[in-house]
PDB file of C-alpha atoms in Angstrom:
ATOM      1  CA  GLY A   1     -10.452  -8.825 -46.797  1.00 67.00           C
ATOM      2  CA  ALA A   2      -8.789 -12.344 -45.415  1.00 77.00           C
ATOM      3  CA  VAL A   3     -11.472 -15.445 -45.782  1.00 90.00           C
ATOM      4  CA  VAL A   4     -11.635 -17.779 -42.592  1.00 94.00           C
ATOM      5  CA  SER A   5     -13.815 -20.590 -43.768  1.00 95.00           C
ATOM      6  CA  GLN A   6     -15.876 -22.913 -41.156  1.00 96.00           C
ATOM      7  CA  HIS A   7     -17.579 -26.430 -41.808  1.00 96.00           C
ATOM      8  CA  PRO A   8     -20.024 -27.729 -41.187  1.00 97.00           C
ATOM      9  CA  SER A   9     -22.001 -24.281 -40.294  1.00 95.00           C
ATOM     10  CA  ARG A  10     -24.698 -26.810 -38.937  1.00 96.00           C
ATOM     11  CA  VAL A  11     -24.495 -30.153 -37.121  1.00 97.00           C
ATOM     12  CA  ILE A  12     -26.910 -32.133 -35.035  1.00 97.00           C
ATOM     13  CA  CYS A  13     -25.207 -35.503 -33.172  1.00 96.00           C
ATOM     14  CA  LYS A  14     -26.256 -38.146 -30.897  1.00 97.00           C
ATOM     15  CA  SER A  15     -25.018 -37.797 -27.177  1.00 97.00           C
ATOM     16  CA  GLY A  16     -21.803 -39.717 -26.991  1.00 97.00           C
ATOM     17  CA  THR A  17     -20.912 -39.087 -30.669  1.00 97.00           C
ATOM     18  CA  SER A  18     -18.052 -36.607 -31.795  1.00 97.00           C
ATOM     19  CA  VAL A  19     -17.906 -34.305 -33.723  1.00 98.00           C
ATOM     20  CA  LYS A  20     -15.160 -32.111 -35.956  1.00 98.00           C
ATOM     21  CA  ILE A  21     -15.120 -28.903 -37.338  1.00 98.00           C
ATOM     22  CA  GLU A  22     -13.023 -27.910 -39.667  1.00 97.00           C
ATOM     23  CA  CYS A  23     -11.290 -24.228 -39.813  1.00 96.00           C
ATOM     24  CA  ARG A  24      -9.316 -23.079 -42.592  1.00 95.00           C
ATOM     25  CA  SER A  25      -7.950 -19.896 -43.596  1.00 94.00           C
ATOM     26  CA  LEU A  26      -8.607 -19.463 -47.773  1.00 92.00           C
ATOM     27  CA  ASP A  27      -6.203 -17.244 -48.936  1.00 88.00           C
ATOM     28  CA  PHE A  28      -3.441 -16.530 -46.240  1.00 89.00           C
ATOM     29  CA  GLN A  29      -1.646 -18.814 -43.916  1.00 88.00           C
ATOM     30  CA  ALA A  30      -2.203 -18.744 -39.994  1.00 88.00           C
ATOM     31  CA  THR A  31       0.330 -19.842 -37.763  1.00 86.00           C
ATOM     32  CA  THR A  32      -2.035 -19.464 -35.212  1.00 89.00           C
ATOM     33  CA  MET A  33      -6.279 -19.676 -34.629  1.00 93.00           C
ATOM     34  CA  PHE A  34      -8.180 -19.231 -32.300  1.00 94.00           C
ATOM     35  CA  TRP A  35     -11.496 -20.839 -31.278  1.00 97.00           C
ATOM     36  CA  TYR A  36     -14.220 -19.628 -29.367  1.00 96.00           C
ATOM     37  CA  ARG A  37     -17.583 -20.740 -28.164  1.00 96.00           C
ATOM     38  CA  GLN A  38     -20.981 -18.579 -28.083  1.00 94.00           C
ATOM     39  CA  PHE A  39     -23.844 -19.531 -26.070  1.00 90.00           C
ATOM     40  CA  PRO A  40     -27.370 -17.466 -27.145  1.00 85.00           C
ATOM     41  CA  LYS A  41     -27.256 -13.993 -26.195  1.00 84.00           C
ATOM     42  CA  LYS A  42     -23.892 -14.108 -25.117  1.00 88.00           C
ATOM     43  CA  SER A  43     -20.598 -12.828 -25.610  1.00 91.00           C
ATOM     44  CA  LEU A  44     -17.774 -14.678 -27.372  1.00 93.00           C
ATOM     45  CA  MET A  45     -15.817 -16.759 -25.242  1.00 94.00           C
ATOM     46  CA  LEU A  46     -12.465 -17.869 -26.177  1.00 94.00           C
ATOM     47  CA  MET A  47     -11.021 -21.575 -25.799  1.00 96.00           C
ATOM     48  CA  ALA A  48      -8.160 -22.353 -26.740  1.00 96.00           C
ATOM     49  CA  THR A  49      -5.261 -21.324 -28.910  1.00 93.00           C
ATOM     50  CA  SER A  50      -4.497 -23.436 -31.763  1.00 91.00           C
ATOM     51  CA  ASN A  51      -0.780 -23.699 -32.596  1.00 87.00           C
ATOM     52  CA  GLU A  52       0.086 -24.981 -36.378  1.00 87.00           C
ATOM     53  CA  GLY A  53       2.657 -28.164 -35.152  1.00 86.00           C
ATOM     54  CA  SER A  54       2.543 -28.028 -32.060  1.00 87.00           C
ATOM     55  CA  LYS A  55      -0.025 -28.702 -28.691  1.00 91.00           C
ATOM     56  CA  ALA A  56      -2.844 -25.793 -28.255  1.00 93.00           C
ATOM     57  CA  THR A  57      -3.395 -23.609 -25.522  1.00 94.00           C
ATOM     58  CA  TYR A  58      -6.403 -24.142 -23.964  1.00 96.00           C
ATOM     59  CA  GLU A  59      -8.221 -21.586 -21.579  1.00 95.00           C
ATOM     60  CA  GLN A  60      -8.746 -22.291 -17.926  1.00 94.00           C
ATOM     61  CA  GLY A  61     -11.903 -24.390 -17.434  1.00 94.00           C
ATOM     62  CA  VAL A  62     -12.161 -25.524 -21.098  1.00 96.00           C
ATOM     63  CA  GLU A  63     -11.327 -29.351 -21.066  1.00 95.00           C
ATOM     64  CA  LYS A  64      -8.129 -30.392 -23.482  1.00 93.00           C
ATOM     65  CA  ASP A  65      -9.575 -33.766 -23.468  1.00 95.00           C
ATOM     66  CA  LYS A  66     -13.182 -33.163 -24.467  1.00 96.00           C
ATOM     67  CA  PHE A  67     -11.959 -30.186 -26.971  1.00 97.00           C
ATOM     68  CA  LEU A  68      -9.231 -31.778 -29.383  1.00 96.00           C
ATOM     69  CA  ILE A  69      -7.401 -29.336 -31.367  1.00 95.00           C
ATOM     70  CA  ASN A  70      -5.206 -30.068 -34.299  1.00 93.00           C
ATOM     71  CA  HIS A  71      -3.696 -27.670 -35.726  1.00 92.00           C
ATOM     72  CA  ALA A  72      -1.712 -29.804 -38.726  1.00 84.00           C
ATOM     73  CA  SER A  73      -1.442 -27.170 -41.682  1.00 91.00           C
ATOM     74  CA  LEU A  74      -0.919 -23.481 -42.369  1.00 91.00           C
ATOM     75  CA  THR A  75      -4.328 -23.309 -43.589  1.00 93.00           C
ATOM     76  CA  LEU A  76      -6.380 -25.693 -41.407  1.00 95.00           C
ATOM     77  CA  SER A  77      -7.128 -26.634 -37.756  1.00 95.00           C
ATOM     78  CA  THR A  78      -9.897 -28.922 -36.204  1.00 96.00           C
ATOM     79  CA  LEU A  79     -11.679 -28.587 -33.179  1.00 97.00           C
ATOM     80  CA  THR A  80     -13.005 -31.831 -32.521  1.00 98.00           C
ATOM     81  CA  VAL A  81     -15.888 -32.258 -29.491  1.00 98.00           C
ATOM     82  CA  THR A  82     -15.625 -35.668 -28.059  1.00 97.00           C
ATOM     83  CA  SER A  83     -18.490 -38.037 -26.557  1.00 97.00           C
ATOM     84  CA  ALA A  84     -20.621 -34.847 -26.759  1.00 97.00           C
ATOM     85  CA  HIS A  85     -23.468 -33.878 -24.472  1.00 96.00           C
ATOM     86  CA  PRO A  86     -26.674 -31.730 -24.973  1.00 96.00           C
ATOM     87  CA  GLU A  87     -24.545 -29.150 -22.761  1.00 96.00           C
ATOM     88  CA  ASP A  88     -21.808 -28.998 -25.799  1.00 96.00           C
ATOM     89  CA  SER A  89     -24.687 -27.498 -27.438  1.00 96.00           C
ATOM     90  CA  SER A  90     -23.153 -23.991 -28.717  1.00 96.00           C
ATOM     91  CA  PHE A  91     -22.047 -21.717 -31.753  1.00 96.00           C
ATOM     92  CA  TYR A  92     -18.136 -22.405 -32.143  1.00 97.00           C
ATOM     93  CA  ILE A  93     -16.327 -19.597 -33.984  1.00 96.00           C
ATOM     94  CA  CYS A  94     -12.605 -20.065 -35.218  1.00 96.00           C
ATOM     95  CA  SER A  95     -10.822 -16.828 -36.164  1.00 93.00           C
ATOM     96  CA  ALA A  96      -7.453 -15.984 -37.276  1.00 90.00           C
ATOM     97  CA  ARG A  97      -4.920 -13.199 -38.130  1.00 82.00           C
ATOM     98  CA  ALA A  98      -3.749 -12.572 -41.798  1.00 75.00           C
ATOM     99  CA  GLY A  99      -0.401 -10.471 -42.019  1.00 68.00           C
ATOM    100  CA  ASP A 100      -0.596  -7.678 -39.268  1.00 66.00           C
ATOM    101  CA  LEU A 101      -0.299 -10.381 -36.367  1.00 67.00           C
ATOM    102  CA  THR A 102      -1.181  -7.540 -33.770  1.00 66.00           C
ATOM    103  CA  GLY A 103      -4.605  -6.322 -35.760  1.00 71.00           C
ATOM    104  CA  GLU A 104      -7.783  -7.684 -36.895  1.00 78.00           C
ATOM    105  CA  LEU A 105      -8.803 -10.995 -36.406  1.00 84.00           C
ATOM    106  CA  PHE A 106     -11.243 -12.563 -39.171  1.00 89.00           C
ATOM    107  CA  PHE A 107     -14.098 -14.617 -38.178  1.00 92.00           C
ATOM    108  CA  GLY A 108     -15.393 -17.999 -39.943  1.00 93.00           C
ATOM    109  CA  GLU A 109     -18.933 -17.903 -39.823  1.00 93.00           C
ATOM    110  CA  GLY A 110     -19.654 -20.232 -36.997  1.00 95.00           C
ATOM    111  CA  SER A 111     -20.600 -23.899 -36.519  1.00 96.00           C
ATOM    112  CA  ARG A 112     -23.842 -24.312 -34.410  1.00 96.00           C
ATOM    113  CA  LEU A 113     -23.819 -27.652 -32.667  1.00 97.00           C
ATOM    114  CA  THR A 114     -26.694 -29.507 -31.419  1.00 97.00           C
ATOM    115  CA  VAL A 115     -26.462 -32.642 -29.018  1.00 97.00           C
ATOM    116  CA  LEU A 116     -29.493 -34.294 -28.578  1.00 96.00           C
TER     117      LEU A 116
ATOM    118  CA  GLY B   1      -9.805 -10.302 -13.785  1.00 35.00           C
ATOM    119  CA  GLU B   2      -9.335  -7.434 -16.488  1.00 39.00           C
ATOM    120  CA  SER B   3     -12.132  -7.520 -18.733  1.00 49.00           C
ATOM    121  CA  VAL B   4     -14.196  -5.459 -21.170  1.00 61.00           C
ATOM    122  CA  GLY B   5     -17.708  -4.678 -20.907  1.00 54.00           C
ATOM    123  CA  LEU B   6     -20.771  -2.832 -22.344  1.00 46.00           C
ATOM    124  CA  HIS B   7     -22.878  -0.058 -20.356  1.00 48.00           C
ATOM    125  CA  LEU B   8     -26.215  -0.571 -22.453  1.00 49.00           C
ATOM    126  CA  PRO B   9     -26.987  -4.402 -22.867  1.00 86.00           C
ATOM    127  CA  THR B  10     -30.023  -3.103 -25.608  1.00 90.00           C
ATOM    128  CA  LEU B  11     -30.437   0.014 -27.810  1.00 94.00           C
ATOM    129  CA  SER B  12     -33.355   0.946 -29.944  1.00 95.00           C
ATOM    130  CA  VAL B  13     -33.494   3.532 -32.234  1.00 97.00           C
ATOM    131  CA  GLN B  14     -35.230   5.259 -35.646  1.00 97.00           C
ATOM    132  CA  GLU B  15     -34.256   4.611 -38.714  1.00 97.00           C
ATOM    133  CA  GLY B  16     -32.276   7.830 -40.053  1.00 97.00           C
ATOM    134  CA  ASP B  17     -31.134   8.388 -36.542  1.00 97.00           C
ATOM    135  CA  ASN B  18     -27.471   8.560 -35.398  1.00 97.00           C
ATOM    136  CA  SER B  19     -26.768   5.719 -32.951  1.00 97.00           C
ATOM    137  CA  ILE B  20     -24.364   5.473 -30.188  1.00 97.00           C
ATOM    138  CA  ILE B  21     -22.999   2.150 -28.615  1.00 96.00           C
ATOM    139  CA  ASN B  22     -20.648   2.525 -25.537  1.00 94.00           C
ATOM    140  CA  CYS B  23     -17.765  -0.188 -24.100  1.00 94.00           C
ATOM    141  CA  ALA B  24     -15.452   0.623 -21.304  1.00 92.00           C
ATOM    142  CA  TYR B  25     -12.522  -1.366 -21.000  1.00 88.00           C
ATOM    143  CA  SER B  26     -10.027  -2.114 -18.087  1.00 81.00           C
ATOM    144  CA  ASN B  27      -7.081  -3.736 -19.177  1.00 88.00           C
ATOM    145  CA  SER B  28      -4.922  -0.482 -19.381  1.00 88.00           C
ATOM    146  CA  ALA B  29      -2.347  -2.481 -21.508  1.00 88.00           C
ATOM    147  CA  SER B  30      -4.539  -2.663 -24.148  1.00 89.00           C
ATOM    148  CA  ASP B  31      -3.399  -1.232 -27.613  1.00 89.00           C
ATOM    149  CA  TYR B  32      -5.570  -2.124 -30.082  1.00 90.00           C
ATOM    150  CA  PHE B  33      -9.542  -2.427 -30.217  1.00 93.00           C
ATOM    151  CA  ILE B  34     -12.086  -3.404 -32.882  1.00 94.00           C
ATOM    152  CA  TRP B  35     -15.745  -3.149 -32.831  1.00 96.00           C
ATOM    153  CA  TYR B  36     -17.481  -6.277 -34.909  1.00 95.00           C
ATOM    154  CA  LYS B  37     -21.162  -6.717 -35.739  1.00 96.00           C
ATOM    155  CA  GLN B  38     -22.764  -9.911 -35.642  1.00 94.00           C
ATOM    156  CA  GLU B  39     -26.027 -11.112 -37.322  1.00 93.00           C
ATOM    157  CA  SER B  40     -28.066 -14.076 -35.944  1.00 89.00           C
ATOM    158  CA  GLY B  41     -26.443 -17.391 -36.753  1.00 87.00           C
ATOM    159  CA  LYS B  42     -23.182 -15.788 -38.164  1.00 90.00           C
ATOM    160  CA  GLY B  43     -19.560 -14.981 -37.178  1.00 91.00           C
ATOM    161  CA  PRO B  44     -18.871 -11.272 -36.122  1.00 92.00           C
ATOM    162  CA  GLN B  45     -18.045  -9.214 -38.837  1.00 93.00           C
ATOM    163  CA  PHE B  46     -15.452  -6.247 -38.776  1.00 92.00           C
ATOM    164  CA  ILE B  47     -16.753  -2.736 -38.539  1.00 95.00           C
ATOM    165  CA  ILE B  48     -13.916  -0.375 -37.794  1.00 95.00           C
ATOM    166  CA  ASP B  49     -10.869  -0.745 -35.398  1.00 94.00           C
ATOM    167  CA  ILE B  50      -8.633   2.073 -33.518  1.00 95.00           C
ATOM    168  CA  ARG B  51      -4.765   1.379 -32.349  1.00 92.00           C
ATOM    169  CA  SER B  52      -4.361   3.369 -29.152  1.00 92.00           C
ATOM    170  CA  ASN B  53      -2.102   6.323 -30.743  1.00 93.00           C
ATOM    171  CA  MET B  54      -5.415   7.231 -31.899  1.00 96.00           C
ATOM    172  CA  ASP B  55      -8.711   9.129 -30.635  1.00 97.00           C
ATOM    173  CA  LYS B  56     -10.564   8.754 -33.550  1.00 98.00           C
ATOM    174  CA  ARG B  57     -11.030   6.917 -36.517  1.00 97.00           C
ATOM    175  CA  GLN B  58     -14.107   7.311 -38.989  1.00 97.00           C
ATOM    176  CA  GLY B  59     -15.158   4.873 -41.488  1.00 95.00           C
ATOM    177  CA  GLN B  60     -17.798   4.684 -44.072  1.00 93.00           C
ATOM    178  CA  ARG B  61     -20.934   6.161 -41.541  1.00 96.00           C
ATOM    179  CA  VAL B  62     -19.309   4.638 -38.231  1.00 98.00           C
ATOM    180  CA  THR B  63     -17.226   6.343 -36.095  1.00 98.00           C
ATOM    181  CA  VAL B  64     -14.912   4.931 -33.182  1.00 98.00           C
ATOM    182  CA  LEU B  65     -13.997   7.044 -30.449  1.00 98.00           C
ATOM    183  CA  LEU B  66     -11.206   6.070 -27.732  1.00 97.00           C
ATOM    184  CA  ASN B  67     -10.855   7.788 -24.455  1.00 96.00           C
ATOM    185  CA  LYS B  68      -7.680   6.408 -22.607  1.00 93.00           C
ATOM    186  CA  THR B  69      -8.258   8.438 -19.536  1.00 93.00           C
ATOM    187  CA  VAL B  70     -11.061   6.759 -18.826  1.00 94.00           C
ATOM    188  CA  LYS B  71     -10.742   4.058 -20.783  1.00 94.00           C
ATOM    189  CA  HIS B  72     -13.581   4.617 -22.929  1.00 95.00           C
ATOM    190  CA  LEU B  73     -14.950   3.373 -26.158  1.00 96.00           C
ATOM    191  CA  SER B  74     -17.827   3.888 -28.450  1.00 97.00           C
ATOM    192  CA  LEU B  75     -18.995   3.694 -31.743  1.00 98.00           C
ATOM    193  CA  GLN B  76     -21.230   5.835 -33.657  1.00 98.00           C
ATOM    194  CA  ILE B  77     -23.411   4.768 -36.744  1.00 98.00           C
ATOM    195  CA  ALA B  78     -24.859   7.874 -38.729  1.00 98.00           C
ATOM    196  CA  ALA B  79     -28.200   7.459 -40.207  1.00 97.00           C
ATOM    197  CA  THR B  80     -28.962   4.345 -38.704  1.00 98.00           C
ATOM    198  CA  GLN B  81     -30.790   1.815 -41.156  1.00 97.00           C
ATOM    199  CA  PRO B  82     -32.672  -1.443 -40.538  1.00 96.00           C
ATOM    200  CA  GLY B  83     -29.622  -3.265 -42.302  1.00 96.00           C
ATOM    201  CA  ASP B  84     -27.607  -1.742 -38.950  1.00 97.00           C
ATOM    202  CA  SER B  85     -30.066  -4.236 -36.529  1.00 96.00           C
ATOM    203  CA  ALA B  86     -27.572  -6.586 -35.107  1.00 96.00           C
ATOM    204  CA  VAL B  87     -25.626  -7.454 -31.658  1.00 95.00           C
ATOM    205  CA  TYR B  88     -22.197  -5.423 -31.641  1.00 97.00           C
ATOM    206  CA  PHE B  89     -19.288  -6.185 -29.655  1.00 95.00           C
ATOM    207  CA  CYS B  90     -16.143  -4.488 -28.599  1.00 95.00           C
ATOM    208  CA  ALA B  91     -12.791  -6.222 -28.549  1.00 93.00           C
ATOM    209  CA  GLU B  92      -9.421  -5.489 -27.321  1.00 92.00           C
ATOM    210  CA  ASN B  93      -6.235  -6.884 -27.991  1.00 86.00           C
ATOM    211  CA  GLY B  94      -4.762  -6.733 -24.217  1.00 78.00           C
ATOM    212  CA  GLY B  95      -1.379  -5.707 -25.148  1.00 69.00           C
ATOM    213  CA  GLY B  96      -0.340  -6.471 -28.539  1.00 64.00           C
ATOM    214  CA  GLY B  97       1.318  -9.557 -30.236  1.00 69.00           C
ATOM    215  CA  ASN B  98      -0.425 -12.448 -31.833  1.00 76.00           C
ATOM    216  CA  THR B  99      -3.035 -12.694 -28.716  1.00 80.00           C
ATOM    217  CA  PRO B 100      -6.762 -13.317 -28.696  1.00 86.00           C
ATOM    218  CA  LEU B 101      -9.130 -10.579 -28.677  1.00 89.00           C
ATOM    219  CA  VAL B 102     -11.086 -10.443 -25.448  1.00 90.00           C
ATOM    220  CA  PHE B 103     -14.830  -9.368 -26.541  1.00 92.00           C
ATOM    221  CA  GLY B 104     -17.023  -7.245 -24.454  1.00 90.00           C
ATOM    222  CA  LYS B 105     -20.740  -8.696 -23.465  1.00 89.00           C
ATOM    223  CA  GLY B 106     -22.495  -7.120 -26.413  1.00 92.00           C
ATOM    224  CA  THR B 107     -25.240  -4.685 -27.311  1.00 94.00           C
ATOM    225  CA  ARG B 108     -28.181  -5.433 -29.334  1.00 95.00           C
ATOM    226  CA  LEU B 109     -29.239  -2.844 -31.491  1.00 96.00           C
ATOM    227  CA  SER B 110     -32.530  -2.309 -33.035  1.00 96.00           C
ATOM    228  CA  VAL B 111     -33.600  -0.240 -36.084  1.00 96.00           C
ATOM    229  CA  ILE B 112     -37.308   1.019 -36.007  1.00 94.00           C
ATOM    230  CA  ALA B 113     -38.613   1.703 -39.454  1.00 89.00           C
TER     231      ALA B 113
END
């Protein structure tokens, strides 16, 4: 199947700093990528839809100025958590479709963010 | 809003037995469903999918059943193995197009050796 890669897999940062997470589609092009957030023992919650060459679409309740999304190329989307706080600590997962745009979403391995 | 949910949050089965994980969905426009497996600290892994024009689909040791009448989805795992222990999520693509998946709450499957 298609491969989606995330980096870093784990990151620890101090409060007030910014952290960038990269999501790459390794063997396909993705005009759209989706960013999810997952708290411990909870399900995946959609944060935003990342659109190549245009602004991301954020879900209700997600602060766009805090979670900056950039989709500069067909294989890379980045999520930057700005001025991170401990409550931003979570598991962030990106996903994309390859080929069949109504079908399976391929997920990255996730990035675990811990804000001290 | 419409949502996808699961009947059982946890399920424990003996190794070798069959497992059945259930999911209820409410978006009548959903036409594509997926079951994902997620191991601790990892991203979701595709297990099996089904489109709304089918009511059953089989894979290797797994079967997905779709009952559109009652908006119910189930995942059956045959001869459950310790490696099947994980959290299982159902997800729906509400109506088609390049839209994000909506995930259910998840069921933790524990296999007892």
